[in-house]
mmCIF file of C-alpha atoms in Angstrom:
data_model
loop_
_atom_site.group_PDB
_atom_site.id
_atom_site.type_symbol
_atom_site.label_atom_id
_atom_site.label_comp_id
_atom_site.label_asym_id
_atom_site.label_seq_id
_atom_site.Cartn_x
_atom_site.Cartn_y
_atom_site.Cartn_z
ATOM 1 C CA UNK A 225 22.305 -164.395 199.168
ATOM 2 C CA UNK A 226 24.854 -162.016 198.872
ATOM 3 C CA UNK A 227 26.039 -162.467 195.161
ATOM 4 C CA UNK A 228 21.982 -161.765 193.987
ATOM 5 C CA UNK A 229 21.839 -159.098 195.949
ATOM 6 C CA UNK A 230 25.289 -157.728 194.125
ATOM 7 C CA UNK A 231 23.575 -158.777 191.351
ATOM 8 C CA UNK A 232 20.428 -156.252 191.723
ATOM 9 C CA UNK A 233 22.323 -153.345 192.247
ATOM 10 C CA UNK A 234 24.591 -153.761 189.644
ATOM 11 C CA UNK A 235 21.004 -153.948 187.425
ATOM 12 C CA UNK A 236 19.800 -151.239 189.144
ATOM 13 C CA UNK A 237 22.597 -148.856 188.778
ATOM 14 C CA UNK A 238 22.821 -149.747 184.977
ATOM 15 C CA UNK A 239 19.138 -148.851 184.898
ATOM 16 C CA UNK A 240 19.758 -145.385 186.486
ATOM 17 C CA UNK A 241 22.632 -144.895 184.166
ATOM 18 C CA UNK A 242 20.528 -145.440 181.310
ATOM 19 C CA UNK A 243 17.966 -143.040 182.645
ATOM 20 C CA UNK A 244 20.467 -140.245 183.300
ATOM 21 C CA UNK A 245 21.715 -140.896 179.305
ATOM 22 C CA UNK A 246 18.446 -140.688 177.896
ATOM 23 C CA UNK A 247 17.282 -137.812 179.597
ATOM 24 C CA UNK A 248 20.535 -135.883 178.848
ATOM 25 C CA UNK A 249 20.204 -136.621 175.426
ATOM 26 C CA UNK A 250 16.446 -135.466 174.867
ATOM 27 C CA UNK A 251 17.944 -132.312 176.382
ATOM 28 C CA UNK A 252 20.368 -131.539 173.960
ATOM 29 C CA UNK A 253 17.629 -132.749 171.052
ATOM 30 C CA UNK A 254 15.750 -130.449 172.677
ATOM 31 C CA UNK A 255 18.246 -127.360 172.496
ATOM 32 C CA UNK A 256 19.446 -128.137 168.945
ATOM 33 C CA UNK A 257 16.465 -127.826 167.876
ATOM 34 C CA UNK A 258 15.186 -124.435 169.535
ATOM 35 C CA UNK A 259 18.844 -123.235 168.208
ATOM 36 C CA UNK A 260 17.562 -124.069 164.447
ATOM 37 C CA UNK A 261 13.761 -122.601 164.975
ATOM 38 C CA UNK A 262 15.118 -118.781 166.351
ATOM 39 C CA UNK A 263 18.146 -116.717 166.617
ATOM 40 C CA UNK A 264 19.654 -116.773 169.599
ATOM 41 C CA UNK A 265 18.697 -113.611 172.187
ATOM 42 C CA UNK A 266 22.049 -112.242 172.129
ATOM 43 C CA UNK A 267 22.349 -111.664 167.840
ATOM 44 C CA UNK A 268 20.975 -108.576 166.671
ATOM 45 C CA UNK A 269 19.973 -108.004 162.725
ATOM 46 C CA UNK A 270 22.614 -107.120 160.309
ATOM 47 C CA UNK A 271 20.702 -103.471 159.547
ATOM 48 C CA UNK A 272 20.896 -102.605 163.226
ATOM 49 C CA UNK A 273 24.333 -103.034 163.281
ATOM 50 C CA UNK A 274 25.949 -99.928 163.621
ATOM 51 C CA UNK A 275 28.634 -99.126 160.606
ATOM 52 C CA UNK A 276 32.349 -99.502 161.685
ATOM 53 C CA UNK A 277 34.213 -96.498 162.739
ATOM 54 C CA UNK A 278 36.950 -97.064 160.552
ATOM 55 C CA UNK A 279 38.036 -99.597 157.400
ATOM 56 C CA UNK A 280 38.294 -103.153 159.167
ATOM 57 C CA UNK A 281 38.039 -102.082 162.599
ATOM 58 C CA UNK A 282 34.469 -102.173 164.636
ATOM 59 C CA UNK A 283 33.187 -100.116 166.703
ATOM 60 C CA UNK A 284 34.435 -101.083 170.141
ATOM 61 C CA UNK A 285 31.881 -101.769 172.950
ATOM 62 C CA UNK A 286 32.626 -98.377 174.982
ATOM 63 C CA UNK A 287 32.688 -96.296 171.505
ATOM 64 C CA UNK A 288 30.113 -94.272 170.664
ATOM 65 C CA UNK A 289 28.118 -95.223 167.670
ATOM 66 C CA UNK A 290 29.328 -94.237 164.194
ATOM 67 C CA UNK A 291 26.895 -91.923 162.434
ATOM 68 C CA UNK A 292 25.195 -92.902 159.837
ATOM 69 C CA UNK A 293 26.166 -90.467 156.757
ATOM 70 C CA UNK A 294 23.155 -88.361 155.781
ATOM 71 C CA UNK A 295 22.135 -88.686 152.131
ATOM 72 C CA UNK A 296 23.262 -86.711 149.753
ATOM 73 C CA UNK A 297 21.430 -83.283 148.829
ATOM 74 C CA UNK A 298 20.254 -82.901 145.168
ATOM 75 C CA UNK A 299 21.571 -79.793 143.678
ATOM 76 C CA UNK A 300 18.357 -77.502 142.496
ATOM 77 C CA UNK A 301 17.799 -76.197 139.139
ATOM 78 C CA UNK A 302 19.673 -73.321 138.132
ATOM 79 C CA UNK A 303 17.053 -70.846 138.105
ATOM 80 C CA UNK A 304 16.635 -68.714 134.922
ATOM 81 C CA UNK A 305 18.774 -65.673 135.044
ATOM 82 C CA UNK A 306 17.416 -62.510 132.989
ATOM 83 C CA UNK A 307 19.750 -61.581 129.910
ATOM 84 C CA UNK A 308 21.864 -59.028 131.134
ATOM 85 C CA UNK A 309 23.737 -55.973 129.537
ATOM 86 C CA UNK A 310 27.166 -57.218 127.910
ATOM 87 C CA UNK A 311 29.044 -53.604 128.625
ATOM 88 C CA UNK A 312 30.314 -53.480 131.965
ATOM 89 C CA UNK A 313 28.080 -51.042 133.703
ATOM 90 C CA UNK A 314 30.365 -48.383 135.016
ATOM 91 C CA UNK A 315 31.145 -47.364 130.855
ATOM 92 C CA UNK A 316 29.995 -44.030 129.887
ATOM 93 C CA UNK A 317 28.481 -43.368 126.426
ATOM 94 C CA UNK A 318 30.757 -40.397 126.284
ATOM 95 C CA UNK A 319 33.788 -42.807 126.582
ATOM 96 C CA UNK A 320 32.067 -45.523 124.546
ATOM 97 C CA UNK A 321 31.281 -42.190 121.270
ATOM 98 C CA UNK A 322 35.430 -42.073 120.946
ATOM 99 C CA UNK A 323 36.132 -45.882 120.353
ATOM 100 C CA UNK A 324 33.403 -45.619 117.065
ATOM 101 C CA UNK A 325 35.109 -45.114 114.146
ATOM 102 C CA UNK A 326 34.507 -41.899 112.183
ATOM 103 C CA UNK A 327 34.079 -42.184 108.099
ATOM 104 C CA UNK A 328 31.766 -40.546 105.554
ATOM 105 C CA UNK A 329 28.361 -42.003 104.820
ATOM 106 C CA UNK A 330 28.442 -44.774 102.220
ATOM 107 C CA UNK A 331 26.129 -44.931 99.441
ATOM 108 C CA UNK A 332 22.618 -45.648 99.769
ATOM 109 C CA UNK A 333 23.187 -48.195 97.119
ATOM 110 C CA UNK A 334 21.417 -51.829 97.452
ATOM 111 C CA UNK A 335 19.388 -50.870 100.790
ATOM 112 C CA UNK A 336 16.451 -52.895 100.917
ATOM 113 C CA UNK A 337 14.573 -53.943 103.911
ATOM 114 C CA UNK A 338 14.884 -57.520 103.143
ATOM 115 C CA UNK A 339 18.817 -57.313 103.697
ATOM 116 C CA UNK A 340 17.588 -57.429 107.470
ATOM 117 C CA UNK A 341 15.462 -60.190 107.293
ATOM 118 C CA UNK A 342 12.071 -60.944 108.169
ATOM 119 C CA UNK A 343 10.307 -58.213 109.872
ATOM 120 C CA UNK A 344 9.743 -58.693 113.712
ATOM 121 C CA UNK A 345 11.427 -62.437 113.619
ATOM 122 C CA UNK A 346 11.463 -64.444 116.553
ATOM 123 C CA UNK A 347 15.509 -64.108 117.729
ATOM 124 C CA UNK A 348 15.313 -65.072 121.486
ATOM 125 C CA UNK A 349 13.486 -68.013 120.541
ATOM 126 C CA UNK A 350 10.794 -66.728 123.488
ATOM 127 C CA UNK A 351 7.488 -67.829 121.258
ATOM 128 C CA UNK A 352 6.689 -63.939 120.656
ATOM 129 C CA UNK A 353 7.314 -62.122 117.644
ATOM 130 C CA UNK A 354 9.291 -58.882 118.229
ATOM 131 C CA UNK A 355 6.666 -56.607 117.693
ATOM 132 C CA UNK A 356 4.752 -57.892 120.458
ATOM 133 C CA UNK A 357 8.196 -58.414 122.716
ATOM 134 C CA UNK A 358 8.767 -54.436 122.262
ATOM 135 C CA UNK A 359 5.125 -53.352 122.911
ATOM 136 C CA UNK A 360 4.712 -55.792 126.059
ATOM 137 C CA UNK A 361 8.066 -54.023 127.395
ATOM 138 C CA UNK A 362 7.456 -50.287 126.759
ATOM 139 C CA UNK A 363 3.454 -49.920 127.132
ATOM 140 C CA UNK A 364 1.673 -49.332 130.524
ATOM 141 C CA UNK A 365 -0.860 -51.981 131.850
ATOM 142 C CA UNK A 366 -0.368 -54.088 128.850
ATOM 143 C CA UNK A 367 -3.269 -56.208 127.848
ATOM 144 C CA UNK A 368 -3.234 -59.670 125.857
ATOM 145 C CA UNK A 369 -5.748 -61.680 123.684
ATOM 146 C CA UNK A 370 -7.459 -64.696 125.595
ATOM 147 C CA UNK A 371 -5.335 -67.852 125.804
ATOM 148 C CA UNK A 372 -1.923 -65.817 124.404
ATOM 149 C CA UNK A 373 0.983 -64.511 126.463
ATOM 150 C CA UNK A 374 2.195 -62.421 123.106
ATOM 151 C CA UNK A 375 -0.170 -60.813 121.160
ATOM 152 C CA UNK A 376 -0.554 -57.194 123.009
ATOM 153 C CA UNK A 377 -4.494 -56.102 122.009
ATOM 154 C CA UNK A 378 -4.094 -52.503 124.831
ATOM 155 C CA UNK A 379 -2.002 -50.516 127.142
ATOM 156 C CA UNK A 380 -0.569 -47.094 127.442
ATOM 157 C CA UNK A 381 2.472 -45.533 126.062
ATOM 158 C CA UNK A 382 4.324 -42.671 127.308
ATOM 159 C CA UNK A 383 6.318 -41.947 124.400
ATOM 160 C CA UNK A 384 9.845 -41.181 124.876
ATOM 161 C CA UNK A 385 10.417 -39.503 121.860
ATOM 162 C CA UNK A 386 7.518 -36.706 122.826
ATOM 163 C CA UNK A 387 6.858 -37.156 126.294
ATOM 164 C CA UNK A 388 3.146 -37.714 125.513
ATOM 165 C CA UNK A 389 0.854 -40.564 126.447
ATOM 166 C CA UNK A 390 -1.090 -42.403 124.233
ATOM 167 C CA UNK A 391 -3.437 -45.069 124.195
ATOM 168 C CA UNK A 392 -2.867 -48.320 121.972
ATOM 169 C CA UNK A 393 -5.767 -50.231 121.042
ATOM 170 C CA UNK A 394 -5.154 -53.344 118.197
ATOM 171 C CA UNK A 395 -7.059 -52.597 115.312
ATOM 172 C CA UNK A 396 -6.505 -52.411 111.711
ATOM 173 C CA UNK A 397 -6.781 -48.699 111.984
ATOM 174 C CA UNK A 398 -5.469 -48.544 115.131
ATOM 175 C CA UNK A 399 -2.362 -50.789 115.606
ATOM 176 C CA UNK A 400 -0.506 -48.097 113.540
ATOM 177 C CA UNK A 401 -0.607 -45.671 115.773
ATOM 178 C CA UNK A 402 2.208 -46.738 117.953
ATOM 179 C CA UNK A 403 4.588 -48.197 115.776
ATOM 180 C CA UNK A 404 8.284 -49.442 116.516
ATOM 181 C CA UNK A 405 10.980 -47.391 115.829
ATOM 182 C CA UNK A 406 14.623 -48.562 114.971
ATOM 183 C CA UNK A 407 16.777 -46.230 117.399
ATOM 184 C CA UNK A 408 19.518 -46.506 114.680
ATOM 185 C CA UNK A 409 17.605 -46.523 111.640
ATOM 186 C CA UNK A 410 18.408 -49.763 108.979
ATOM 187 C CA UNK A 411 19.271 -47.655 106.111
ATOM 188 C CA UNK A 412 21.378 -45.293 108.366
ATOM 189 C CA UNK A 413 22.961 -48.577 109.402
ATOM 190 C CA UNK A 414 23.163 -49.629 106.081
ATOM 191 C CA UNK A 415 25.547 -46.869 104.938
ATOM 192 C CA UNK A 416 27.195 -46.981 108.109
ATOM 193 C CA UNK A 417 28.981 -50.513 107.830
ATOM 194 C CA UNK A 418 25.829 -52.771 107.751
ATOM 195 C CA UNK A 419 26.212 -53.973 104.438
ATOM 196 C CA UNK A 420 29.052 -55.921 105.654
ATOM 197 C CA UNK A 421 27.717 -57.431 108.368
ATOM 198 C CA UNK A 422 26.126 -61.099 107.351
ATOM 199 C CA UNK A 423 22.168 -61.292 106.650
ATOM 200 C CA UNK A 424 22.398 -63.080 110.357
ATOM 201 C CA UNK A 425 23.730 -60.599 111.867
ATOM 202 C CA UNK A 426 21.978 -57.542 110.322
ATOM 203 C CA UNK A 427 18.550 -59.139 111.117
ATOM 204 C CA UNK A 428 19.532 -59.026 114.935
ATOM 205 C CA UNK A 429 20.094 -55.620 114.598
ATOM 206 C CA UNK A 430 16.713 -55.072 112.915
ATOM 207 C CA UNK A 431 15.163 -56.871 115.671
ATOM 208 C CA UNK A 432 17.463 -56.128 119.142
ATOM 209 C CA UNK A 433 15.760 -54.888 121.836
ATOM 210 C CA UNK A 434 18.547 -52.349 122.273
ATOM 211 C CA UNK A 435 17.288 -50.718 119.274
ATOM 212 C CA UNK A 436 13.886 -50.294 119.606
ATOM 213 C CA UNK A 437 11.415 -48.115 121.059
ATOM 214 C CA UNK A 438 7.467 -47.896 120.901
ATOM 215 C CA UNK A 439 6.680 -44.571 120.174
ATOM 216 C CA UNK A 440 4.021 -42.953 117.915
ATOM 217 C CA UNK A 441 3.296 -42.350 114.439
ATOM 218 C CA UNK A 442 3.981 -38.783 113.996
ATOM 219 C CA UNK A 443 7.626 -39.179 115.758
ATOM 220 C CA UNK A 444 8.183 -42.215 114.043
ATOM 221 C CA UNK A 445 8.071 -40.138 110.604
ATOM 222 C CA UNK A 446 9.518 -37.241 111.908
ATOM 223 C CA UNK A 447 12.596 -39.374 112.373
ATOM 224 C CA UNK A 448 12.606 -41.636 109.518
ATOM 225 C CA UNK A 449 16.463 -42.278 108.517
ATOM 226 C CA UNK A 450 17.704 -39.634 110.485
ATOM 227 C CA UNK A 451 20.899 -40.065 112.456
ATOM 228 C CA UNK A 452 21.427 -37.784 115.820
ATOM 229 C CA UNK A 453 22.861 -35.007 113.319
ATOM 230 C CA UNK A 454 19.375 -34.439 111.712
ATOM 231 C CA UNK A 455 17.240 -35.424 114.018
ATOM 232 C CA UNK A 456 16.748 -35.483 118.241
ATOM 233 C CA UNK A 457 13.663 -36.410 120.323
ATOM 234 C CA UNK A 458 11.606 -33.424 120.725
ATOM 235 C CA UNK A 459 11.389 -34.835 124.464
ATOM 236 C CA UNK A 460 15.142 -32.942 125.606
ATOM 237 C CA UNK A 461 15.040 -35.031 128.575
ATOM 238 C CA UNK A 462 14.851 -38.037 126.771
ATOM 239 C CA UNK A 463 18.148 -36.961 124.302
ATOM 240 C CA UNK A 464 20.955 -38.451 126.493
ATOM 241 C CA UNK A 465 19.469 -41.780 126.818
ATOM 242 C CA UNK A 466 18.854 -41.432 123.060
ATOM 243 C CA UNK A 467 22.067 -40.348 122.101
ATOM 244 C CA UNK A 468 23.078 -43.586 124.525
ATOM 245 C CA UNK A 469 21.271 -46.066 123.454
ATOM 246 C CA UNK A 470 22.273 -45.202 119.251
ATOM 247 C CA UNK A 471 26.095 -45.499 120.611
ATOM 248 C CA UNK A 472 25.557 -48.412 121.870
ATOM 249 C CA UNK A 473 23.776 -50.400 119.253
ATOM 250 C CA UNK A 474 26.878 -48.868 116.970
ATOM 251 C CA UNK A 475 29.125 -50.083 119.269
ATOM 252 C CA UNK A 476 27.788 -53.467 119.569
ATOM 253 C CA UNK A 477 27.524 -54.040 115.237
ATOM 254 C CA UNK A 478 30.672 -52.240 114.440
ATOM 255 C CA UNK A 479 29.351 -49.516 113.136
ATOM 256 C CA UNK A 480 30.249 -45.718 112.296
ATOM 257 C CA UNK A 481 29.309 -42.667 112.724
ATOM 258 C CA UNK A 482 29.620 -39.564 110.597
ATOM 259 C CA UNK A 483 32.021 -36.311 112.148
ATOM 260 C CA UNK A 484 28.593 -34.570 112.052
ATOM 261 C CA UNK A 485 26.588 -37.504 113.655
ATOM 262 C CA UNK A 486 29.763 -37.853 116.503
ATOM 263 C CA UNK A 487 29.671 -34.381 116.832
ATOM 264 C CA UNK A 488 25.774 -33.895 117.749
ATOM 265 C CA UNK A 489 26.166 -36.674 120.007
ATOM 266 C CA UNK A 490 29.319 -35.716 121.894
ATOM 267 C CA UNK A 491 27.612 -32.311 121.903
ATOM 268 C CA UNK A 492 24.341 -34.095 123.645
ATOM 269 C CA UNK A 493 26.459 -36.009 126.426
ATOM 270 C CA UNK A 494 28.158 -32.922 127.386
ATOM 271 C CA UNK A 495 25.300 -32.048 130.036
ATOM 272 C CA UNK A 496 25.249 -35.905 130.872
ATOM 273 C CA UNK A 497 28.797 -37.054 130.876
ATOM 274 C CA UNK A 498 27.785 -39.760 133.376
ATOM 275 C CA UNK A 499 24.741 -41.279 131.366
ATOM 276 C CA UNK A 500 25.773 -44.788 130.779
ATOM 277 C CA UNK A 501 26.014 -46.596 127.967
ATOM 278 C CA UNK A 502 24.290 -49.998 127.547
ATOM 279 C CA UNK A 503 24.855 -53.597 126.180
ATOM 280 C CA UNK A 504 22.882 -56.052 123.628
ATOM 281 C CA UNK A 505 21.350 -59.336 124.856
ATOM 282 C CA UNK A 506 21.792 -60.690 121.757
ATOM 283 C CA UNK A 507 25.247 -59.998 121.135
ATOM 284 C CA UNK A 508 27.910 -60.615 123.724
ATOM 285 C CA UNK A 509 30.771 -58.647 122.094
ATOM 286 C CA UNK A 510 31.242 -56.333 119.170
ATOM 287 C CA UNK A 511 30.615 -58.351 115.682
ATOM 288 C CA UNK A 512 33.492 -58.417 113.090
ATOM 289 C CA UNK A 513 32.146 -57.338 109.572
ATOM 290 C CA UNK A 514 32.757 -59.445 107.088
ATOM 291 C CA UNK A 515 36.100 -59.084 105.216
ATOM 292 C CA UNK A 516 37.041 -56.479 107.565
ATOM 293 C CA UNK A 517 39.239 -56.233 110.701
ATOM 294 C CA UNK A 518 37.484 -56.670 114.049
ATOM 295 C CA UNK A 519 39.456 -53.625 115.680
ATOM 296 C CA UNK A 520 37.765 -50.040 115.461
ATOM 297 C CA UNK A 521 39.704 -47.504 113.954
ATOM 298 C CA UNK A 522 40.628 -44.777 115.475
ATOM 299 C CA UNK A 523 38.891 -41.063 115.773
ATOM 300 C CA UNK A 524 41.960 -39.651 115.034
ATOM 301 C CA UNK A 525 42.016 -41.389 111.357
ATOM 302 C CA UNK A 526 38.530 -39.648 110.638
ATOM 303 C CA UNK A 527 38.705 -38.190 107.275
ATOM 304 C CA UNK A 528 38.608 -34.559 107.406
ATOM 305 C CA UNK A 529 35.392 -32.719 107.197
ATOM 306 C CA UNK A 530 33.471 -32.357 103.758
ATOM 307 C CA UNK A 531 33.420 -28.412 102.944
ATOM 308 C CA UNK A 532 29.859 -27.391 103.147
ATOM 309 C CA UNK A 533 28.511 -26.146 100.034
ATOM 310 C CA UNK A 534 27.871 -22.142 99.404
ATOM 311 C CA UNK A 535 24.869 -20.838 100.275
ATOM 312 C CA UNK A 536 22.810 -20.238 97.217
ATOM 313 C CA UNK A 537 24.354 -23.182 95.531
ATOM 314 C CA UNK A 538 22.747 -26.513 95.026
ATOM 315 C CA UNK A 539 23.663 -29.300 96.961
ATOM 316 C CA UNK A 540 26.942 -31.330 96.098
ATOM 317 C CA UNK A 541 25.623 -33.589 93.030
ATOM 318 C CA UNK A 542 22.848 -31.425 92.105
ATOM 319 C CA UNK A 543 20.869 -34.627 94.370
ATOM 320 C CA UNK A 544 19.746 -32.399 97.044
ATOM 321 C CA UNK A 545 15.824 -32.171 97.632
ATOM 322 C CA UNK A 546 14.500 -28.172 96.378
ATOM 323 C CA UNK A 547 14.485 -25.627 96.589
ATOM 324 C CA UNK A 548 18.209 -25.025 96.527
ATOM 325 C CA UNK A 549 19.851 -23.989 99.765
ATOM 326 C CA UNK A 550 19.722 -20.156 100.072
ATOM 327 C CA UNK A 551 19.450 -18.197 103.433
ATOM 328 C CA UNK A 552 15.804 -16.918 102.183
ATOM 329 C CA UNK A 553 14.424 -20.300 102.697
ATOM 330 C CA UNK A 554 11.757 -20.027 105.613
ATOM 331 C CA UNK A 555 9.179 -22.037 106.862
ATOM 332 C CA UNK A 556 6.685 -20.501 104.363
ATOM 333 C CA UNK A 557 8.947 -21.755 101.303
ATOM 334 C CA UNK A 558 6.960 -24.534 102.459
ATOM 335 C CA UNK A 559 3.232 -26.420 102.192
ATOM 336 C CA UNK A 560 4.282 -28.984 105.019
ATOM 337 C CA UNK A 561 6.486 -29.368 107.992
ATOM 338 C CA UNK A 562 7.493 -33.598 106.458
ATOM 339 C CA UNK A 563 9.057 -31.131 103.881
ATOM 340 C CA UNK A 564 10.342 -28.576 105.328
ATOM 341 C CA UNK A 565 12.064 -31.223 108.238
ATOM 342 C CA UNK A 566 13.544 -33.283 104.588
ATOM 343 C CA UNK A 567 15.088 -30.410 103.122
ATOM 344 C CA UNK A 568 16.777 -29.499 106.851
ATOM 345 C CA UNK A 569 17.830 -33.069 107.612
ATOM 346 C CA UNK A 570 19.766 -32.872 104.301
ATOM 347 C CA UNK A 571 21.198 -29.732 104.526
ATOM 348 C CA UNK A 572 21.623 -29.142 107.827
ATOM 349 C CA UNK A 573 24.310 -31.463 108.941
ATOM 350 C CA UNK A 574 27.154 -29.328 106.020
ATOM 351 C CA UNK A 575 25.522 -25.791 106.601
ATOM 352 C CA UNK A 576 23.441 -25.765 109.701
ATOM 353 C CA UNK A 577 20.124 -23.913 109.910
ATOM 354 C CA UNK A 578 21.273 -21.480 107.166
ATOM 355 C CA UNK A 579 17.241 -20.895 106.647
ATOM 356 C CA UNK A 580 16.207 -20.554 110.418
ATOM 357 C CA UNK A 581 13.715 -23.040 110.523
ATOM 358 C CA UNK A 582 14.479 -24.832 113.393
ATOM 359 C CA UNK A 583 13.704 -21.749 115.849
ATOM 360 C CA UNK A 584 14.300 -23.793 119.183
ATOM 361 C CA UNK A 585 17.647 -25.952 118.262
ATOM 362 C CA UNK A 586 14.989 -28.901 118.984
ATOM 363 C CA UNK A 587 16.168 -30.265 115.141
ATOM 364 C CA UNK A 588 12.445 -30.061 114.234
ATOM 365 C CA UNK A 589 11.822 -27.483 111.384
ATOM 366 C CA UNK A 590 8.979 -26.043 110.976
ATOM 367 C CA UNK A 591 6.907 -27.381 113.283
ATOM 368 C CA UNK A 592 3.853 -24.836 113.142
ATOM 369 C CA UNK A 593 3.058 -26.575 109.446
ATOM 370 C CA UNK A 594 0.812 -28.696 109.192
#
């Protein structure tokens, strides 16, 4: 009996062996093939990683986490900056009169207005014609046509030249009342080194900001050509920023002044040696003219004075307006005060007031004519 009984437990042993093998081996099926379905609890996603602390080296369990650079900030948009005066700001006028050169007046010769191109052109490339530009700046409560940002149909003017105010309506009969006046005059500009500037440059000048002023009709031809010799603002406390502003537009083209002109100016800036002089915003340094050195000459090589002509003598050339200079001119040689202020504007800057018609020193003659 023994050997069956050996024999049954040997069977019975390989059975349980067989058992324990297939039940270990559904385990590890089982395992495998949870390991394939899900990550395993202990992996984390590659974003919430944090970044290494340095090149090749992780961040060590008891480190802190590394931060996580912040994005770069876009840089803004330069903002627009407003054109600015070119002369430094601390330069007086006064200082600014003695670098112009000093020379005679050139002939009138060739002056037309076309040599400064088209009237009220568009230089800052803003949209506006200059006309518009000059009115928007100097008028009061400016008012514009529906839909435009240029065209200037009312405001208010307080003239510099008189010290009045005036009311500008647009009109046909109207509009002309407050015209725009060239501080430095083209045809005084012309005979003052303008004709060698290039057409370019000469219609910047005509149209510069610097150089223009709204004012009204009856100043406007009260001035006409006139350079600070002839002619001043009858406002007195406008004169130094007058006198100014005419320096610095000759200044900034390279051009000259007369030793009359200089004088009257440097004669003006006495009671305001501090009044400052200012710069273009179209030009950012003096222009060269054209065939000509860029460097001003000095006062010093200013040619000397042109004897003024006798009284009771006709102007030099016979090309004077009449009647012929004589100290009995008066105000009543005369039907108008446009002619009486011609004939003084000529003579005046060789032989002063010799007929006493400017009775204030305001460079206005005759003013109680019609």
């Amino acid at each position: 009996m023994r050997p069956r009984r050996r024999f049954i437990a040997a069977g019975f042993l390989i059975v349980v062996l067989l058992v324990l093998w297939l039940i270990a081996g559904t385990s590890a099926d089982a395992e495998e093939s949870r390991g394939q379905s899900s990550p395993a609890p202990s992996q984390t996603s590659a974003a919430a990683v944090p970044p290494p602390t340095s090149a090749g080296s992780p961040t060590g369990p008891g480190s802190p986490p590394a931060k996580v650079p912040a994005p770069a900030e876009r840089s803004r948009e330069p903002e627009p900056v407003e054109p600015q005066d070119r002369q430094e700001p601390d330069v007086a006028a006064l200082a600014l009169l003695e670098t112009l050169p000093i020379k005679g007046r050139a002939p009138k010769t060739g002056y037309d207005r076309d040599e400064f191109g088209q009237a009220w052109a568009d230089v800052d490339r803003n949209g506006c014609d200059t006309r518009n530009d000059i009115l928007a700046r100097d008028l009061g409560s400016p008012s514009f046509r529906s839909n435009e940002s240029c065209r200037v149909i009312s405001g208010v003017l307080q003239d510099p030249y008189s010290g009045r105010t005036v009311e500008f309506t647009r009109g046909q009969e109207t509009s002309g009342l407050v015209p725009v006046d060239h501080v430095v005059a083209l045809s005084d500009a012309w005979q003052k080194g303008a004709q060698q500037l290039t057409l370019e440059q000469r219609t910047l000048l005509a149209n510069d900001p610097l150089n223009l002023l709204a004012t009204t009709q009856r100043m406007n031809s009260q001035k006409s050509d006139g350079d600070a010799a002839t002619w001043l603002p009858q406002n007195k406390s406008f004169r130094c920023a007058y006198v100014s502003r005419q320096i610095s537009v000759k200044a900034a083209y390279s051009l000259w002044v007369t030793m009359a002109e200089h004088d009257a100016m440097e004669r003006i800036l006495a009671d305001c040696p501090d009044e400052a002089a200012a710069g273009s915003a179209l030009v950012e340094e003096p222009l060269a003219q054209a065939g000509a050195p860029a460097a001003k000459a000095p006062a010093a090589s200013a040619p000397a004075r042109t004897p003024a002509p006798e009284a009771g003598n006709a102007a030099p050339g016979g090309a004077g307006p009449l009647p012929a200079p004589a100290r009995n001119v008066n105000c009543s040689t005369f039907g108008t005060h446009a002619e009486a202020q011609t004939w003084f504007e000529y003579y005046h800057p060789t032989m002063g007031d010799i007929g006493g018609l400017d009775a204030d020193g305001d460079l206005l003659a005759c003013v109680s004519l019609p």
